[in-house]
Coordinates of C-alpha atoms in Angstrom, one line a residue:
X1 CA -21.5 -16.3 -28.0
X2 CA -22.6 -13.2 -29.9
X3 CA -20.1 -11.4 -32.1
X4 CA -17.3 -13.3 -30.4
X5 CA -18.3 -12.1 -26.9
X6 CA -19.3 -14.8 -24.3
X7 CA -22.4 -14.3 -22.2
X8 CA -21.9 -12.3 -19.0
X9 CA -23.4 -15.1 -17.0
X10 CA -20.8 -17.5 -18.3
X11 CA -18.0 -15.1 -17.6
X12 CA -19.2 -14.5 -14.1
X13 CA -19.4 -18.3 -13.5
X14 CA -15.9 -18.8 -14.8
X15 CA -14.4 -15.8 -12.9
X16 CA -15.9 -17.0 -9.6
X17 CA -14.9 -20.6 -10.2
X18 CA -11.3 -19.4 -11.1
X19 CA -11.1 -17.3 -8.0
X20 CA -12.3 -20.0 -5.6
X21 CA -11.0 -22.9 -7.7
X22 CA -14.2 -24.6 -6.7
X23 CA -17.6 -24.9 -8.5
X24 CA -19.6 -25.3 -5.3
X25 CA -18.2 -22.2 -3.7
X26 CA -18.7 -20.2 -6.9
X27 CA -22.3 -21.5 -7.1
X28 CA -23.0 -20.3 -3.5
X29 CA -21.5 -16.9 -4.2
X30 CA -23.6 -16.5 -7.4
X31 CA -26.8 -18.0 -5.9
X32 CA -26.8 -20.7 -8.5
X33 CA -26.8 -24.5 -8.4
X34 CA -23.6 -26.4 -8.7
X35 CA -24.8 -27.9 -12.0
X36 CA -25.6 -24.5 -13.4
X37 CA -22.1 -23.2 -12.8
X38 CA -20.5 -26.3 -14.3
X39 CA -22.7 -26.0 -17.3
X40 CA -21.9 -22.4 -18.0
X41 CA -18.2 -22.9 -17.6
X42 CA -18.3 -26.0 -19.8
X43 CA -20.2 -24.0 -22.5
X44 CA -17.6 -21.2 -22.3
X45 CA -14.8 -23.7 -22.8
X46 CA -16.7 -25.2 -25.7
X47 CA -17.2 -21.8 -27.3
X48 CA -13.6 -20.8 -26.8
X49 CA -12.2 -24.2 -27.9
X50 CA -9.7 -23.9 -25.0
X51 CA -9.6 -25.8 -21.7
X52 CA -9.8 -23.3 -18.8
X53 CA -9.6 -25.9 -16.0
X54 CA -8.1 -29.3 -15.4
X55 CA -10.0 -31.6 -13.1
X56 CA -7.4 -33.2 -10.9
X57 CA -8.7 -35.7 -8.3
X58 CA -12.0 -33.7 -7.7
X59 CA -10.0 -30.4 -7.6
X60 CA -10.2 -27.6 -10.1
X61 CA -6.8 -26.4 -11.4
X62 CA -6.6 -23.5 -13.8
X63 CA -4.7 -24.2 -17.0
X64 CA -2.1 -21.5 -18.0
X65 CA -4.6 -20.2 -20.6
X66 CA -7.4 -20.2 -17.9
X67 CA -5.2 -18.3 -15.4
X68 CA -4.4 -15.6 -17.9
X69 CA -8.0 -15.3 -19.1
X70 CA -9.4 -15.1 -15.5
X71 CA -7.0 -12.3 -14.7
X72 CA -8.2 -10.3 -17.7
X73 CA -11.9 -11.1 -17.3
X74 CA -11.7 -10.0 -13.6
X75 CA -10.6 -6.5 -14.7
X76 CA -13.4 -6.2 -17.2
X77 CA -16.1 -7.4 -14.8
X78 CA -14.9 -5.0 -12.2
X79 CA -15.0 -2.2 -14.7
X80 CA -18.6 -3.1 -15.7
X81 CA -19.5 -3.0 -12.0
X82 CA -17.9 0.4 -11.5
X83 CA -19.4 1.8 -14.7
X84 CA -22.8 0.6 -13.6
X85 CA -22.4 2.2 -10.2
X86 CA -21.3 5.5 -11.8
X87 CA -24.5 5.6 -13.9
X88 CA -26.7 4.7 -10.9
X89 CA -24.9 7.2 -8.7
X90 CA -24.9 10.2 -11.0
X91 CA -25.5 13.2 -8.9
X92 CA -24.5 11.3 -5.8
X93 CA -21.1 10.8 -4.1
X94 CA -18.6 8.6 -5.8
X95 CA -16.4 6.3 -3.7
X96 CA -12.7 6.2 -4.4
X97 CA -10.9 3.1 -3.1
X98 CA -7.3 3.8 -2.2
X99 CA -4.8 1.2 -1.0
X100 CA -2.3 2.9 1.4
X101 CA 0.5 1.7 3.6
X102 CA -1.0 1.5 7.1
X103 CA 1.5 3.9 8.8
X104 CA 1.5 6.5 6.0
X105 CA -2.3 6.5 6.1
X106 CA -2.4 6.9 9.9
X107 CA 0.5 9.3 10.3
X108 CA 0.3 11.5 7.2
X109 CA -2.7 11.0 5.0
X110 CA -5.7 10.8 7.3
X111 CA -4.8 13.9 9.4
X112 CA -5.0 15.9 6.2
X113 CA -8.2 14.6 4.8
X114 CA -10.4 17.2 6.4
X115 CA -8.9 19.6 3.8
X116 CA -9.8 17.2 1.0
X117 CA -13.4 16.9 2.1
X118 CA -13.7 20.6 2.6
X119 CA -12.9 21.1 -1.0
X120 CA -14.4 18.0 -2.6
X121 CA -18.1 17.3 -1.8
X122 CA -18.9 14.6 -4.3
X123 CA -16.1 12.1 -3.7
X124 CA -15.7 9.9 -0.6
X125 CA -12.5 8.0 0.0
X126 CA -12.4 4.4 1.2
X127 CA -8.9 3.9 2.7
X128 CA -7.7 0.3 2.8
X129 CA -4.5 -0.5 4.7
X130 CA -2.1 -2.4 2.5
X131 CA 1.7 -2.8 3.1
X132 CA 2.5 -5.2 0.3
X133 CA 2.4 -4.8 -3.5
X134 CA -1.1 -4.4 -4.9
X135 CA -1.6 -5.3 -8.5
X136 CA -4.4 -3.6 -10.3
X137 CA -5.0 -6.5 -12.7
X138 CA -6.6 -8.6 -10.0
X139 CA -7.9 -6.1 -7.4
X140 CA -10.6 -3.5 -7.2
X141 CA -8.5 -0.6 -6.0
X142 CA -8.6 2.7 -7.8
X143 CA -5.2 3.8 -6.7
X144 CA -2.3 3.0 -4.2
X145 CA 0.1 5.0 -2.1
X146 CA 3.2 3.2 -0.9
X147 CA 6.8 3.2 0.0
X148 CA 9.1 1.4 -2.3
X149 CA 12.5 1.6 -4.1
X150 CA 10.7 1.6 -7.4
X151 CA 7.2 1.6 -8.9
X152 CA 5.5 -1.8 -8.4
X153 CA 5.4 -3.8 -11.7
X154 CA 2.4 -3.1 -13.9
X155 CA 1.3 0.0 -12.0
X156 CA 1.9 3.3 -13.7
X157 CA 2.3 6.3 -11.4
X158 CA 4.5 9.0 -10.1
X159 CA 6.8 9.8 -7.2
X160 CA 5.4 12.0 -4.4
X161 CA 8.3 12.3 -1.9
X162 CA 11.8 11.5 -3.1
X163 CA 14.0 13.2 -0.6
X164 CA 12.9 11.9 2.7
X165 CA 15.4 11.2 5.5
X166 CA 15.8 8.6 8.2
X167 CA 16.2 10.3 11.6
X168 CA 17.5 8.9 14.8
X169 CA 14.8 9.7 17.4
X170 CA 13.9 8.9 21.0
X171 CA 11.5 9.9 23.7
X172 CA 12.9 13.0 25.5
X173 CA 13.4 11.2 28.8
X174 CA 16.1 8.9 27.2
X175 CA 18.3 11.9 26.5
X176 CA 18.2 12.9 30.2
X177 CA 18.5 16.6 29.5
X178 CA 21.2 16.2 26.9
X179 CA 20.9 17.9 23.5
X180 CA 21.8 14.6 21.7
X181 CA 23.2 11.2 22.3
X182 CA 26.8 10.2 21.6
X183 CA 27.4 6.9 19.7
X184 CA 28.4 5.3 23.0
X185 CA 25.2 6.4 24.6
X186 CA 23.1 5.2 21.6
X187 CA 24.7 1.8 22.2
X188 CA 23.4 1.8 25.8
X189 CA 19.8 1.6 24.5
X190 CA 17.8 -1.0 22.6
X191 CA 17.6 -0.4 18.9
X192 CA 14.2 -0.3 17.3
X193 CA 14.1 -2.1 13.9
X194 CA 11.2 -1.8 11.5
X195 CA 10.6 -4.7 9.2
X196 CA 10.9 -2.7 6.0
X197 CA 14.3 -1.3 6.9
X198 CA 16.2 -4.4 8.0
X199 CA 19.7 -3.0 7.6
X200 CA 18.9 0.6 8.7
X201 CA 21.3 0.6 11.7
X202 CA 24.2 -0.9 9.7
X203 CA 23.6 1.6 7.0
X204 CA 23.4 4.5 9.4
X205 CA 26.7 3.7 11.1
X206 CA 28.4 2.8 7.8
X207 CA 27.4 6.2 6.4
X208 CA 29.6 7.7 9.1
X209 CA 32.5 5.5 8.2
X210 CA 32.3 3.4 11.4
X211 CA 31.2 0.0 10.3
X212 CA 34.1 -2.5 10.7
X213 CA 36.4 0.2 11.9
X214 CA 38.3 0.7 15.2
X215 CA 35.1 2.0 16.9
X216 CA 33.0 -0.9 15.8
X217 CA 33.0 -2.5 19.2
X218 CA 31.8 0.7 20.8
X219 CA 28.7 0.9 18.6
X220 CA 27.3 -2.6 19.2
X221 CA 24.0 -2.4 21.1
X222 CA 24.2 -3.5 24.7
X223 CA 20.6 -4.6 24.7
X224 CA 18.6 -6.8 22.4
X225 CA 17.2 -5.1 19.3
X226 CA 13.4 -4.8 19.0
X227 CA 11.8 -5.7 15.7
X228 CA 8.4 -4.4 14.6
X229 CA 6.3 -5.5 11.6
X230 CA 5.0 -2.0 10.8
X231 CA 6.4 1.5 11.1
X232 CA 3.5 2.6 13.3
X233 CA 4.5 0.0 15.9
X234 CA 8.1 1.2 15.8
X235 CA 6.9 4.8 16.2
X236 CA 4.8 3.9 19.2
X237 CA 7.7 1.9 20.7
X238 CA 9.9 4.9 20.4
X239 CA 7.3 7.2 21.9
X240 CA 7.0 4.8 24.8
X241 CA 10.7 5.1 25.5
X242 CA 11.5 1.5 24.7
X243 CA 14.6 2.4 22.8
X244 CA 16.1 4.6 20.0
X245 CA 14.8 4.3 16.5
X246 CA 15.8 5.3 12.9
X247 CA 12.5 6.3 11.2
X248 CA 11.4 8.1 8.1
X249 CA 10.9 11.8 8.9
X250 CA 7.7 11.9 6.8
X251 CA 6.1 9.5 9.2
X252 CA 7.0 11.3 12.5
X253 CA 6.4 15.0 11.8
X254 CA 3.5 15.1 14.3
X255 CA 5.6 13.4 17.0
X256 CA 8.5 15.8 16.4
X257 CA 6.2 18.8 16.4
X258 CA 4.4 17.8 19.6
X259 CA 7.7 16.9 21.3
X260 CA 6.9 13.3 22.2
X261 CA 9.9 12.4 20.0
X262 CA 13.1 14.3 19.6
X263 CA 16.0 14.0 17.3
X264 CA 18.7 12.1 19.3
X265 CA 21.6 12.5 16.9
X266 CA 22.3 15.1 14.2
X267 CA 23.4 12.5 11.6
X268 CA 20.6 11.5 9.1
X269 CA 20.5 9.0 6.3
X270 CA 18.7 9.4 3.0
X271 CA 15.6 7.2 3.0
X272 CA 16.2 4.5 0.3
X273 CA 12.5 4.3 -0.3
X274 CA 10.3 6.7 -2.3
X275 CA 6.6 7.4 -1.7
X276 CA 4.7 6.5 -4.9
X277 CA 1.2 7.2 -6.1
X278 CA -0.1 4.7 -8.7
X279 CA -3.4 3.9 -10.4
X280 CA -4.7 1.7 -13.3
X281 CA -3.8 3.1 -16.7
X282 CA -7.5 2.8 -17.8
X283 CA -8.6 5.1 -15.0
X284 CA -6.1 7.8 -15.7
X285 CA -8.8 10.2 -16.9
X286 CA -11.5 9.3 -14.4
X287 CA -12.7 12.6 -12.9
X288 CA -12.8 11.5 -9.2
X289 CA -9.2 10.1 -9.5
X290 CA -8.0 13.3 -11.1
X291 CA -9.5 15.3 -8.2
X292 CA -7.8 13.2 -5.6
X293 CA -4.5 13.3 -7.6
X294 CA -4.6 17.1 -7.8
X295 CA -5.3 17.4 -4.1
X296 CA -2.7 14.9 -3.1
X297 CA 0.0 16.7 -5.1
X298 CA -0.9 20.0 -3.5
X299 CA -0.9 18.4 0.0
X300 CA 2.6 17.1 -0.7
X301 CA 3.8 20.5 -1.9
X302 CA 2.5 22.1 1.3
X303 CA 4.2 19.5 3.4
X304 CA 7.5 20.0 1.7
X305 CA 7.3 23.7 2.2
X306 CA 6.4 23.3 5.9
X307 CA 9.1 20.8 6.4
X308 CA 11.7 23.1 4.9

């Protein structure tokens, strides 16, 4: 240990062992022998004077100190990798890894990326579909775009769209030439339920003062509800005419514009979720991220103007 800093090889051996909780798997990943990894981790523990692992019946179990140290070291090793790539790739394209909700990526972001690439020649995006919280302290993402009721913990960022609405939509053929569906007619169809909005139908009716009232019996669905794990599945189910759906408007603009979906009832509900853009605090001033951030904000502004 020089000036209090462990060797990079020891830190790599520890981080890989902590991630796999197995010396043999870590050794295979690092192209080292099992004994070499054990030795480096042991030397690190000796230098630190702290036990990083407990050996329990031939299993590796991180101690609380080891788990916290692994989390921090992972960030720094990833930063070293990225800094090295930036030096090597000077004058070349830089890759920006963005974790994005699958449906938002497919329905909103990707159709607009031609504009990004037309104006940004030295940055390439790597879009990864993620629908669950992504924590930057143990991942390699440069940024994330996601629906949530609040910023995910430990992820600084800003709100992109705060005034989205949930619209009741259906394939045109379900309306049978009508301008809209009455509540009784809505009850005749199967209700499409996205996973991320489990109470959306109750909330939509309640916002009209109908839940539990005299008309409650009239608004019970006469067919079984359909449940879908992702919004994109629910959207495709609605386009296929499988039922009526309450969906975020921001995700169905193309379908509304093309006419494959139509608004089936005038009443809308405020979307309880906001679209957020987050990134690691240490990358706030990274030029490629600033470029994407500026473009994304402009794209959202254009969308809001077009939406009206």
